[in-house]
Amino acid sequence: MQTPETNYKGYFVTLLSLLLLWGVASYIISNPALPNPVDVLALMLSRRELLSHTAVSLLRVIYSLALALSLAFPAGIFSREKVVDTAVSPIIYLLYPIPHIVLLPLYILIFGIGDLSRVLLIATILFFQIAVTTRDAAKQVSEYYVYSILSLGASKFDVYRHVIIPAVMPKIMTALRISIGTAIAVLFFAESFATTSGLGYLIIDSWSRADYKMMYAAITTMALLGFILYVIVESVERRVCRWL
Amino acid sequence: MISVKNISKFFDGLKALDGVTFDVERGESCAIIGPSGCGKSTLLLIMAGILEPSEGEVRVDGRKVNTPLRNAALILQDFGLFPWKTVYDNVALGLRLRGVDRETERKKVKELLKKFGLLGFEKAYPKQLSGGMKQRVAIARAIAIEPQILLMDEPLSSLDALSREEMQNFLLNLWKETGTTMVLVTHSIEEAVFLGKKIIVLTERPGRVKAVVENNEVGDESYRQEEVFFERCKLLRRIIKATL
Ligand SMILES: Nc1ncnc2c1ncn2[C@@H]1O[C@H](COP(=O)(O)OP(=O)(O)OP(=O)(O)O)[C@@H](O)[C@H]1O
Ligand SMILES: [Mg+2]
């Protein structure tokens, strides 16, 4: 297995190469639509408004993740229980394949143009991703593990605490990592429409104003946001799934 | 006394057990031997009160078994240990589920780990252990709760010949010292004769009792070298091979 240190070195080298590539490309093309990375980075460090838009976006993503996880985790886990499964499975199976992204106009109508409708949109999409993965993982936990702990005198609560939850943890962490990518993508969409805050808004706004440096600064920040969240989930995973 | 009465078990159409009847006296050791797939593991799970029989019943000291036995420990074939728990936590699990205080738990677990040559592996996870070590951990966990009945499903199958004999001696002495009622599923004729005061031979699936061999000479490590032992093994081999 790779140690975290070599990992970070790898990230760093890749990042530098990307920046270099970007710089060379912008030099060759020499078109304002592809500004040079040094200017963009300088802008990122100097403009305060970028920070406040980032904070808004970050909060939206975190609220959505928390909301989705807190509903999808129990819904997925308890699908092992027949009662829950007969109630939850049809809902998941009917609604999962629908493109939830089209719900944005509807959510805005119902919940207003504030943060709520955007958080709910992201959370809806993440809910299905996490719930489906968790449900499948929970169902795959071997009955024999359950038998084993029942024979030690476990209650139903113990079965979940000592067997089902730890057993599905790796799958949940994978689902979370995938969710981060989805969350950022949906965030861009949710913020590009009827709002004046967030990185998505900033990208669209600077694009329409032909402020390409700002547009690139916002895009880079959004990428960075996704990357940092990903790294956080990964380090939580290492901690939680030490046994793997 | 465990009394198995006319147990049959169907798995959606497939008959795994067919009218199995036998008794195990309190403090007696009983070996169950039979071809692969004849329902031995199923029978053990039914005896432990974890699976429900399709027909018949199990009684322990006269009381019908319909929930997992509280005074019994079960060692399962492959899923005995929880891969997400350390050696220490695996061994301590039964005690923890019974609400034993931490100090007593620590003492007990340390004592068992020492006894099984597992000191220094407290923090290791099962995947870091050899097959033999895993089985020792599984046995340690089962006897940590000082069960009156010990149900074991091929607990020694992945040990090399020498450590297997060592563990057989260990189980024999445990049985003599504690007077635990032991039920042992095994594929090894020698093991059945060395450890089973009573040997139940099952037929091919659906498992039926083919013969009950009384083997009253068990109880000493030197039994392995005795003439009767070899005779008994020969007899058992003949019975297993015989077609009815
Ligand atoms: N939960 C289950 N659902 C369906 N079929 C099952 C189930 N458990 C066991 N069986 C079937 O019942 C039969 C007996 O299985 P069991 O595991 O009890 O055999 P066994 O004697 O322990 O075999 P082995 O010696 O290989 O461990 C097998 O044919 C098996 O496929
Ligand atoms: Mg078996």
Coordinates of C-alpha atoms and ligand atoms in Angstrom, one line a residue:
Chain A
M1 CA 0.0 0.0 0.0
Q2 CA 1.1 3.6 -0.7
T3 CA 2.0 5.6 2.3
P4 CA 0.2 9.0 2.6
E5 CA 3.6 10.8 2.2
T6 CA 4.3 9.4 -1.3
N7 CA 0.7 10.0 -2.0
Y8 CA 1.0 13.7 -1.3
K9 CA 4.2 13.9 -3.3
G10 CA 2.3 12.4 -6.2
Y11 CA -0.5 15.0 -5.8
F12 CA 2.0 17.8 -5.7
V13 CA 3.9 16.7 -8.9
T14 CA 0.6 16.2 -10.8
L15 CA -0.6 19.6 -9.7
L16 CA 2.6 21.3 -10.8
S17 CA 2.5 19.5 -14.2
L18 CA -1.1 20.6 -14.7
L19 CA -0.2 24.2 -14.0
L20 CA 2.8 23.9 -16.3
L21 CA 0.6 22.5 -19.1
W22 CA -1.9 25.3 -18.6
G23 CA 0.8 27.9 -18.7
V24 CA 2.3 26.5 -21.9
A25 CA -1.1 26.3 -23.5
S26 CA -2.0 29.8 -22.6
Y27 CA 1.3 31.0 -23.9
I28 CA 0.9 29.3 -27.2
I29 CA -2.8 30.2 -27.8
S30 CA -2.3 33.7 -26.3
N31 CA -6.0 34.4 -26.2
P32 CA -7.8 36.2 -23.3
A33 CA -10.2 33.2 -23.1
L34 CA -7.2 31.2 -21.7
P35 CA -5.4 33.4 -19.2
N36 CA -2.1 32.4 -17.8
P37 CA -2.2 30.5 -14.5
V38 CA 0.1 32.9 -12.6
D39 CA -2.4 35.8 -13.2
V40 CA -5.3 33.5 -12.1
L41 CA -3.6 32.4 -9.0
A42 CA -2.6 36.0 -8.1
L43 CA -6.3 37.0 -8.6
M44 CA -7.4 34.1 -6.4
L45 CA -5.2 35.3 -3.6
S46 CA -6.1 39.0 -3.9
R47 CA -9.9 39.0 -4.3
R48 CA -12.0 38.9 -1.1
E49 CA -15.3 38.2 -2.9
L50 CA -14.0 34.9 -4.1
L51 CA -13.6 33.9 -0.5
S52 CA -17.2 34.7 0.4
H53 CA -18.5 32.9 -2.6
T54 CA -16.4 29.9 -1.7
A55 CA -17.7 29.9 1.8
V56 CA -21.3 29.9 0.5
S57 CA -20.6 27.0 -1.8
L58 CA -18.8 25.0 0.8
L59 CA -21.6 25.3 3.3
R60 CA -24.2 24.3 0.6
V61 CA -22.1 21.2 -0.2
I62 CA -21.6 20.3 3.5
Y63 CA -25.3 20.7 4.4
S64 CA -26.3 18.6 1.4
L65 CA -23.9 15.9 2.3
A66 CA -24.9 15.8 5.9
L67 CA -28.6 15.8 5.0
A68 CA -28.3 13.1 2.4
L69 CA -26.1 10.9 4.6
S70 CA -28.3 11.2 7.7
L71 CA -31.3 10.0 5.7
A72 CA -29.6 7.5 3.3
F73 CA -27.6 5.8 5.9
P74 CA -30.5 4.5 8.1
A75 CA -32.7 3.9 5.0
G76 CA -29.9 1.7 3.5
I77 CA -28.8 0.0 6.6
F78 CA -32.3 -0.9 7.9
S79 CA -33.3 -2.3 4.5
R80 CA -32.1 -5.6 6.1
E81 CA -35.4 -5.5 8.0
K82 CA -38.3 -6.8 5.9
V83 CA -40.6 -4.0 7.1
V84 CA -38.3 -1.2 6.1
D85 CA -37.3 -2.9 2.9
T86 CA -40.9 -3.3 1.7
A87 CA -41.5 0.4 2.5
V88 CA -38.2 1.9 1.2
S89 CA -37.2 -0.3 -1.8
P90 CA -40.1 0.5 -4.1
I91 CA -39.5 4.2 -3.5
I92 CA -35.8 3.9 -4.3
Y93 CA -36.4 1.8 -7.4
L94 CA -39.1 4.0 -8.8
L95 CA -37.4 7.3 -8.2
Y96 CA -33.7 6.4 -8.5
P97 CA -33.5 6.3 -12.4
I98 CA -35.3 9.6 -12.8
P99 CA -32.9 12.5 -13.6
H100 CA -33.4 14.5 -10.3
I101 CA -31.6 17.5 -11.7
V102 CA -34.8 18.6 -13.4
L103 CA -36.3 19.1 -10.0
L104 CA -34.4 22.5 -9.6
P105 CA -37.2 24.7 -11.0
L106 CA -39.8 22.8 -9.0
Y107 CA -37.7 23.1 -5.8
I108 CA -37.3 26.8 -6.4
L109 CA -41.0 27.2 -6.8
I110 CA -41.7 25.3 -3.6
F111 CA -38.8 26.3 -1.4
G112 CA -37.9 29.7 -2.8
I113 CA -34.8 31.0 -4.5
G114 CA -32.7 30.8 -1.3
D115 CA -30.1 28.2 -0.2
L116 CA -32.8 25.7 0.8
S117 CA -33.8 24.7 -2.7
R118 CA -30.2 24.3 -3.8
V119 CA -29.2 22.2 -0.8
L120 CA -32.3 20.1 -1.3
L121 CA -31.5 19.5 -4.9
I122 CA -27.9 18.3 -4.2
A123 CA -29.1 16.3 -1.2
T124 CA -31.8 14.5 -3.3
I125 CA -29.3 13.4 -5.8
L126 CA -26.8 12.3 -3.1
F127 CA -29.5 10.5 -1.1
F128 CA -30.1 8.1 -3.9
Q129 CA -26.4 7.4 -4.6
I130 CA -25.7 6.7 -0.9
A131 CA -28.9 4.9 -0.1
V132 CA -28.6 2.4 -3.0
T133 CA -25.0 1.6 -2.2
T134 CA -25.7 1.2 1.5
R135 CA -28.7 -0.9 1.0
D136 CA -26.9 -3.3 -1.3
A137 CA -23.9 -3.5 1.0
A138 CA -26.1 -4.1 4.1
K139 CA -27.9 -6.9 2.3
Q140 CA -24.6 -8.6 1.3
V141 CA -23.4 -8.9 4.8
S142 CA -23.2 -12.7 5.4
E143 CA -25.9 -14.2 7.6
Y144 CA -23.1 -16.1 9.2
Y145 CA -21.6 -13.0 10.8
V146 CA -25.0 -12.3 12.2
Y147 CA -25.4 -15.9 13.5
S148 CA -22.0 -15.6 15.0
I149 CA -22.8 -12.5 17.1
L150 CA -26.3 -13.8 18.0
S151 CA -24.7 -16.8 19.5
L152 CA -22.7 -14.5 21.8
G153 CA -25.9 -13.1 23.1
A154 CA -26.3 -10.0 21.0
S155 CA -29.5 -7.9 20.8
K156 CA -30.7 -6.5 17.5
F157 CA -29.0 -3.2 18.4
D158 CA -25.7 -5.1 18.9
V159 CA -26.0 -6.8 15.5
Y160 CA -26.2 -3.4 13.8
R161 CA -23.5 -1.8 16.0
H162 CA -20.9 -4.6 15.9
V163 CA -21.7 -6.3 12.5
I164 CA -23.8 -4.5 10.0
I165 CA -22.4 -0.9 10.4
P166 CA -18.7 -1.8 10.4
A167 CA -19.2 -4.2 7.6
V168 CA -20.8 -1.6 5.3
M169 CA -18.5 1.2 6.2
P170 CA -16.0 0.7 3.3
K171 CA -18.9 0.8 0.8
I172 CA -20.3 3.9 2.4
M173 CA -17.0 5.6 2.3
T174 CA -16.7 4.8 -1.4
A175 CA -20.2 6.1 -1.9
L176 CA -19.2 9.3 -0.1
R177 CA -16.2 9.8 -2.3
I178 CA -18.2 9.4 -5.4
S179 CA -20.8 11.7 -3.9
I180 CA -18.3 14.5 -3.6
G181 CA -17.8 14.6 -7.3
T182 CA -21.5 14.5 -7.9
A183 CA -22.1 17.2 -5.3
I184 CA -19.7 19.7 -6.9
A185 CA -21.2 19.0 -10.4
V186 CA -24.7 19.6 -9.1
L187 CA -23.6 22.5 -7.1
F188 CA -22.4 24.3 -10.3
F189 CA -25.8 23.6 -11.9
A190 CA -27.8 24.7 -8.8
E191 CA -25.8 27.9 -8.5
S192 CA -25.9 28.9 -12.1
F193 CA -29.6 29.7 -11.9
A194 CA -31.5 32.4 -10.1
T195 CA -29.0 33.2 -7.4
T196 CA -26.2 35.8 -6.8
S197 CA -23.9 33.8 -4.6
G198 CA -21.7 30.8 -4.8
L199 CA -18.9 29.7 -7.1
G200 CA -21.3 28.5 -9.7
Y201 CA -22.8 32.0 -9.9
L202 CA -19.4 33.5 -10.0
I203 CA -18.4 31.3 -13.0
I204 CA -21.5 32.1 -15.0
D205 CA -21.4 35.8 -14.0
S206 CA -17.8 36.4 -14.9
W207 CA -18.3 34.4 -18.1
S208 CA -21.1 36.7 -19.2
R209 CA -19.0 39.7 -18.3
A210 CA -16.0 38.2 -20.2
D211 CA -13.9 38.5 -17.1
Y212 CA -12.0 35.3 -17.9
K213 CA -9.5 35.6 -15.2
M214 CA -12.2 35.6 -12.6
M215 CA -14.0 32.8 -14.3
Y216 CA -10.8 30.7 -14.2
A217 CA -10.2 31.7 -10.6
A218 CA -13.7 30.4 -9.7
I219 CA -13.3 27.2 -11.7
T220 CA -10.0 26.5 -10.1
T221 CA -11.4 27.2 -6.6
M222 CA -14.3 24.9 -7.3
A223 CA -11.9 22.1 -8.4
L224 CA -9.9 22.7 -5.2
L225 CA -13.0 22.5 -3.1
G226 CA -13.8 19.1 -4.5
F227 CA -10.3 18.0 -4.1
I228 CA -10.0 19.0 -0.5
L229 CA -13.3 17.4 0.4
Y230 CA -12.1 14.2 -1.3
V231 CA -8.9 14.2 0.7
I232 CA -10.9 14.7 3.9
V233 CA -13.2 11.7 3.1
E234 CA -10.2 9.6 2.2
S235 CA -8.4 10.3 5.5
V236 CA -11.6 9.6 7.4
E237 CA -11.9 6.3 5.5
R238 CA -8.3 5.3 6.5
R239 CA -9.3 5.9 10.1
V240 CA -12.6 4.2 10.0
C241 CA -11.6 1.2 7.9
R242 CA -8.3 0.5 9.4
W243 CA -9.0 -3.3 9.2
L244 CA -9.0 -3.4 5.4
Chain B
M1 CA -29.0 -32.5 28.4
I2 CA -29.5 -31.5 24.7
S3 CA -32.1 -33.5 23.0
V4 CA -32.5 -33.3 19.3
K5 CA -35.9 -34.6 18.2
N6 CA -36.8 -35.5 14.7
I7 CA -35.3 -32.4 13.2
S8 CA -35.9 -31.7 9.5
K9 CA -34.9 -28.6 7.6
F10 CA -35.9 -27.4 4.2
F11 CA -34.3 -24.5 2.3
D12 CA -36.9 -23.5 -0.2
G13 CA -37.5 -27.0 -1.6
L14 CA -34.1 -28.4 -0.8
K15 CA -34.1 -30.8 2.1
A16 CA -30.9 -30.4 4.1
L17 CA -31.8 -32.5 7.2
D18 CA -34.3 -35.3 7.5
G19 CA -35.6 -36.5 10.9
V20 CA -32.4 -36.2 12.9
T21 CA -32.7 -37.5 16.4
F22 CA -30.1 -37.9 19.1
D23 CA -29.2 -36.9 22.7
V24 CA -26.2 -35.3 24.2
E25 CA -25.9 -35.8 28.0
R26 CA -24.9 -32.9 30.2
G27 CA -21.1 -32.8 30.3
E28 CA -20.8 -35.2 27.5
S29 CA -18.7 -34.6 24.3
C30 CA -20.3 -35.4 21.0
A31 CA -18.7 -35.5 17.5
I32 CA -20.7 -35.1 14.4
I33 CA -19.2 -36.4 11.2
G34 CA -20.7 -36.7 7.7
P35 CA -20.1 -35.9 4.0
S36 CA -19.8 -32.3 2.9
G37 CA -23.2 -30.6 2.4
C38 CA -25.1 -33.1 4.5
G39 CA -26.4 -30.4 6.9
K40 CA -23.9 -30.4 9.8
S41 CA -23.5 -26.7 10.0
T42 CA -27.3 -26.3 9.7
L43 CA -27.8 -28.8 12.5
L44 CA -25.4 -26.9 14.7
L45 CA -27.2 -23.6 14.0
I46 CA -30.5 -25.2 14.9
M47 CA -29.1 -26.6 18.1
A48 CA -27.8 -23.2 19.0
G49 CA -31.3 -21.8 18.6
I50 CA -30.3 -19.5 15.7
L51 CA -32.0 -21.3 12.8
E52 CA -35.5 -22.6 13.2
P53 CA -36.1 -26.2 12.2
S54 CA -38.8 -26.9 9.6
E55 CA -39.9 -29.9 11.7
G56 CA -39.0 -31.3 15.1
E57 CA -37.5 -29.6 18.1
V58 CA -34.4 -29.2 20.2
R59 CA -34.7 -29.3 24.0
V60 CA -32.0 -28.2 26.4
D61 CA -32.6 -29.5 29.9
G62 CA -36.2 -30.1 29.0
R63 CA -36.8 -26.5 27.7
K64 CA -37.7 -26.1 24.0
V65 CA -35.1 -24.0 22.2
N66 CA -36.6 -21.1 20.2
T67 CA -34.2 -18.2 20.8
P68 CA -30.4 -18.2 20.7
L69 CA -29.1 -20.2 23.7
R70 CA -27.7 -17.9 26.4
N71 CA -25.4 -20.4 28.0
A72 CA -23.9 -21.7 24.8
A73 CA -21.0 -20.6 22.6
L74 CA -20.9 -21.3 18.9
I75 CA -17.8 -21.4 16.8
L76 CA -18.7 -21.1 13.1
Q77 CA -16.8 -22.5 10.2
D78 CA -15.5 -19.5 8.3
F79 CA -17.3 -16.4 9.8
G80 CA -16.3 -16.8 13.4
L81 CA -14.2 -13.7 13.6
F82 CA -15.1 -10.2 12.7
P83 CA -12.5 -8.8 10.3
W84 CA -13.2 -5.2 11.5
K85 CA -12.4 -6.0 15.1
T86 CA -8.9 -6.5 16.5
V87 CA -7.9 -9.7 18.2
Y88 CA -8.6 -8.1 21.6
D89 CA -12.0 -6.8 20.6
N90 CA -13.0 -10.1 19.0
V91 CA -12.1 -12.1 22.2
A92 CA -13.7 -9.5 24.4
L93 CA -17.0 -9.2 22.4
G94 CA -19.0 -11.9 24.2
L95 CA -18.0 -10.4 27.6
R96 CA -18.9 -6.9 26.4
L97 CA -22.3 -8.0 25.2
R98 CA -22.9 -9.5 28.6
G99 CA -22.1 -6.2 30.3
V100 CA -19.0 -7.5 32.1
D101 CA -17.0 -4.6 33.6
R102 CA -13.9 -3.4 31.8
E103 CA -11.4 -4.5 34.5
T104 CA -12.7 -8.1 34.6
E105 CA -12.8 -8.1 30.8
R106 CA -9.2 -7.0 30.5
K107 CA -8.0 -9.7 32.9
K108 CA -10.0 -12.4 31.3
V109 CA -8.9 -11.6 27.8
K110 CA -5.3 -11.2 28.7
E111 CA -5.4 -14.6 30.4
L112 CA -6.9 -16.2 27.4
L113 CA -4.5 -14.6 24.9
K114 CA -1.7 -15.8 27.0
K115 CA -3.1 -19.3 27.1
F116 CA -3.4 -19.4 23.3
G117 CA 0.0 -17.8 22.6
L118 CA -1.6 -14.7 21.2
L119 CA 0.0 -12.1 23.5
G120 CA 1.4 -9.2 21.4
F121 CA -1.3 -9.6 18.8
E122 CA -4.0 -7.7 20.7
K123 CA -4.1 -4.9 18.2
A124 CA -3.8 -7.1 15.1
Y125 CA -6.7 -7.6 12.8
P126 CA -7.8 -11.1 11.7
K127 CA -6.4 -10.7 8.2
Q128 CA -2.9 -10.3 9.6
L129 CA -3.1 -13.7 11.4
S130 CA -2.5 -17.2 10.1
G131 CA -5.4 -19.6 9.7
G132 CA -4.4 -21.4 12.9
M133 CA -4.1 -18.2 14.9
K134 CA -7.6 -17.2 13.7
Q135 CA -9.0 -20.4 14.9
R136 CA -7.3 -20.0 18.3
V137 CA -8.9 -16.5 18.6
A138 CA -12.3 -17.9 17.7
I139 CA -11.9 -20.6 20.4
A140 CA -10.7 -18.0 22.9
R141 CA -13.7 -15.9 22.2
A142 CA -16.1 -18.8 22.6
I143 CA -14.7 -19.9 26.0
A144 CA -14.3 -16.3 27.3
I145 CA -18.0 -16.4 28.3
E146 CA -17.5 -19.7 30.1
P147 CA -20.3 -21.5 28.3
Q148 CA -22.0 -24.6 29.6
I149 CA -22.4 -25.8 26.0
L150 CA -19.7 -25.4 23.3
L151 CA -20.9 -25.9 19.7
M152 CA -18.0 -26.0 17.2
D153 CA -18.1 -26.2 13.4
E154 CA -14.8 -27.6 12.2
P155 CA -12.8 -25.4 14.5
L156 CA -9.4 -27.0 13.8
S157 CA -9.7 -27.6 10.1
S158 CA -7.0 -25.1 9.1
L159 CA -4.3 -26.2 11.5
D160 CA -1.2 -28.2 10.6
A161 CA -1.1 -31.8 12.0
L162 CA 1.0 -30.9 15.1
S163 CA -0.9 -27.8 16.3
R164 CA -4.1 -29.7 15.5
E165 CA -3.1 -32.4 18.0
E166 CA -2.2 -29.7 20.4
M167 CA -5.5 -28.0 20.1
Q168 CA -7.3 -31.4 20.4
N169 CA -5.5 -32.0 23.6
F170 CA -6.4 -28.5 24.7
L171 CA -10.1 -29.1 24.0
L172 CA -10.0 -32.5 25.7
N173 CA -8.5 -30.9 28.8
L174 CA -11.0 -28.0 28.7
W175 CA -13.8 -30.5 28.5
K176 CA -12.4 -32.6 31.4
E177 CA -11.7 -29.6 33.6
T178 CA -14.9 -27.6 33.0
G179 CA -17.4 -30.3 32.3
T180 CA -18.6 -28.3 29.4
T181 CA -21.1 -30.1 27.1
M182 CA -19.3 -30.2 23.7
V183 CA -20.6 -30.7 20.3
L184 CA -17.9 -30.8 17.6
V185 CA -18.5 -31.0 13.8
T186 CA -15.5 -32.5 12.1
H187 CA -14.4 -34.1 8.8
S188 CA -11.6 -36.0 10.5
I189 CA -12.2 -39.5 11.7
E190 CA -9.3 -39.4 14.1
E191 CA -10.5 -36.2 15.6
A192 CA -14.0 -37.6 16.1
V193 CA -12.7 -40.6 17.9
F194 CA -10.3 -38.6 20.0
L195 CA -12.8 -36.1 21.2
G196 CA -16.2 -37.6 20.8
K197 CA -17.6 -39.7 23.6
K198 CA -20.5 -40.1 21.3
I199 CA -20.0 -40.0 17.6
I200 CA -23.0 -39.2 15.4
V201 CA -22.5 -40.3 11.8
L202 CA -24.8 -38.5 9.2
T203 CA -25.7 -39.7 5.8
E204 CA -25.4 -37.7 2.5
R205 CA -27.9 -34.9 2.1
P206 CA -30.6 -34.9 3.3
G207 CA -28.7 -35.6 6.5
R208 CA -30.1 -38.5 8.5
V209 CA -28.5 -40.3 11.5
K210 CA -26.7 -43.2 10.0
A211 CA -25.2 -44.5 13.2
V212 CA -24.4 -43.5 16.8
V213 CA -21.0 -44.8 17.9
E214 CA -20.4 -45.0 21.6
N215 CA -16.7 -44.2 22.3
N216 CA -16.5 -44.3 26.1
E217 CA -12.7 -44.6 26.3
V218 CA -12.1 -40.9 25.4
G219 CA -10.7 -38.7 28.1
D220 CA -6.9 -39.1 28.0
E221 CA -4.3 -37.7 25.7
S222 CA -2.7 -41.1 25.5
Y223 CA -5.8 -42.5 23.9
R224 CA -4.3 -41.7 20.5
Q225 CA -1.7 -44.4 20.9
E226 CA -4.0 -47.1 22.1
E227 CA -5.2 -50.2 20.2
V228 CA -8.9 -49.4 20.9
F229 CA -8.4 -46.0 19.3
F230 CA -7.2 -47.5 16.1
E231 CA -10.0 -50.1 16.2
R232 CA -12.6 -47.4 16.7
C233 CA -11.2 -45.4 13.8
K234 CA -11.4 -48.4 11.6
L235 CA -15.0 -49.1 12.7
L236 CA -16.0 -45.5 12.1
R237 CA -14.4 -45.5 8.6
R238 CA -16.4 -48.7 7.8
I239 CA -19.6 -47.1 8.9
I240 CA -19.0 -43.9 6.9
K241 CA -18.2 -45.9 3.8
A242 CA -21.1 -48.4 4.2
T243 CA -24.1 -47.8 1.9
L244 CA -27.4 -48.3 3.6
Ligands
LIG1 N1 -29.2 -20.4 4.1 C1 -29.3 -21.4 3.2 N2 -30.1 -21.2 2.1 C2 -30.2 -22.2 1.2 N3 -29.6 -23.4 1.3 C3 -28.7 -23.6 2.3 C4 -28.6 -22.6 3.4 N4 -27.7 -23.1 4.3 C5 -27.3 -24.3 3.8 N5 -28.0 -24.6 2.7 C6 -27.8 -25.9 2.0 O1 -28.1 -26.9 2.9 C7 -27.2 -28.0 2.7 C8 -26.4 -28.3 4.0 O2 -25.6 -27.2 4.2 P1 -24.6 -27.2 5.5 O3 -23.8 -26.0 5.4 O4 -25.3 -27.4 6.7 O5 -23.7 -28.5 5.1 P2 -22.4 -29.0 5.9 O6 -22.6 -30.4 6.2 O7 -22.0 -28.1 7.0 O8 -21.3 -29.0 4.8 P3 -19.7 -28.8 4.9 O9 -19.1 -30.1 5.4 O10 -19.2 -28.5 3.5 O11 -19.5 -27.6 5.8 C9 -26.3 -27.6 1.5 O12 -26.7 -28.2 0.4 C10 -26.4 -26.1 1.5 O13 -26.3 -25.6 0.1
MG2 MG -20.4 -26.9 7.4

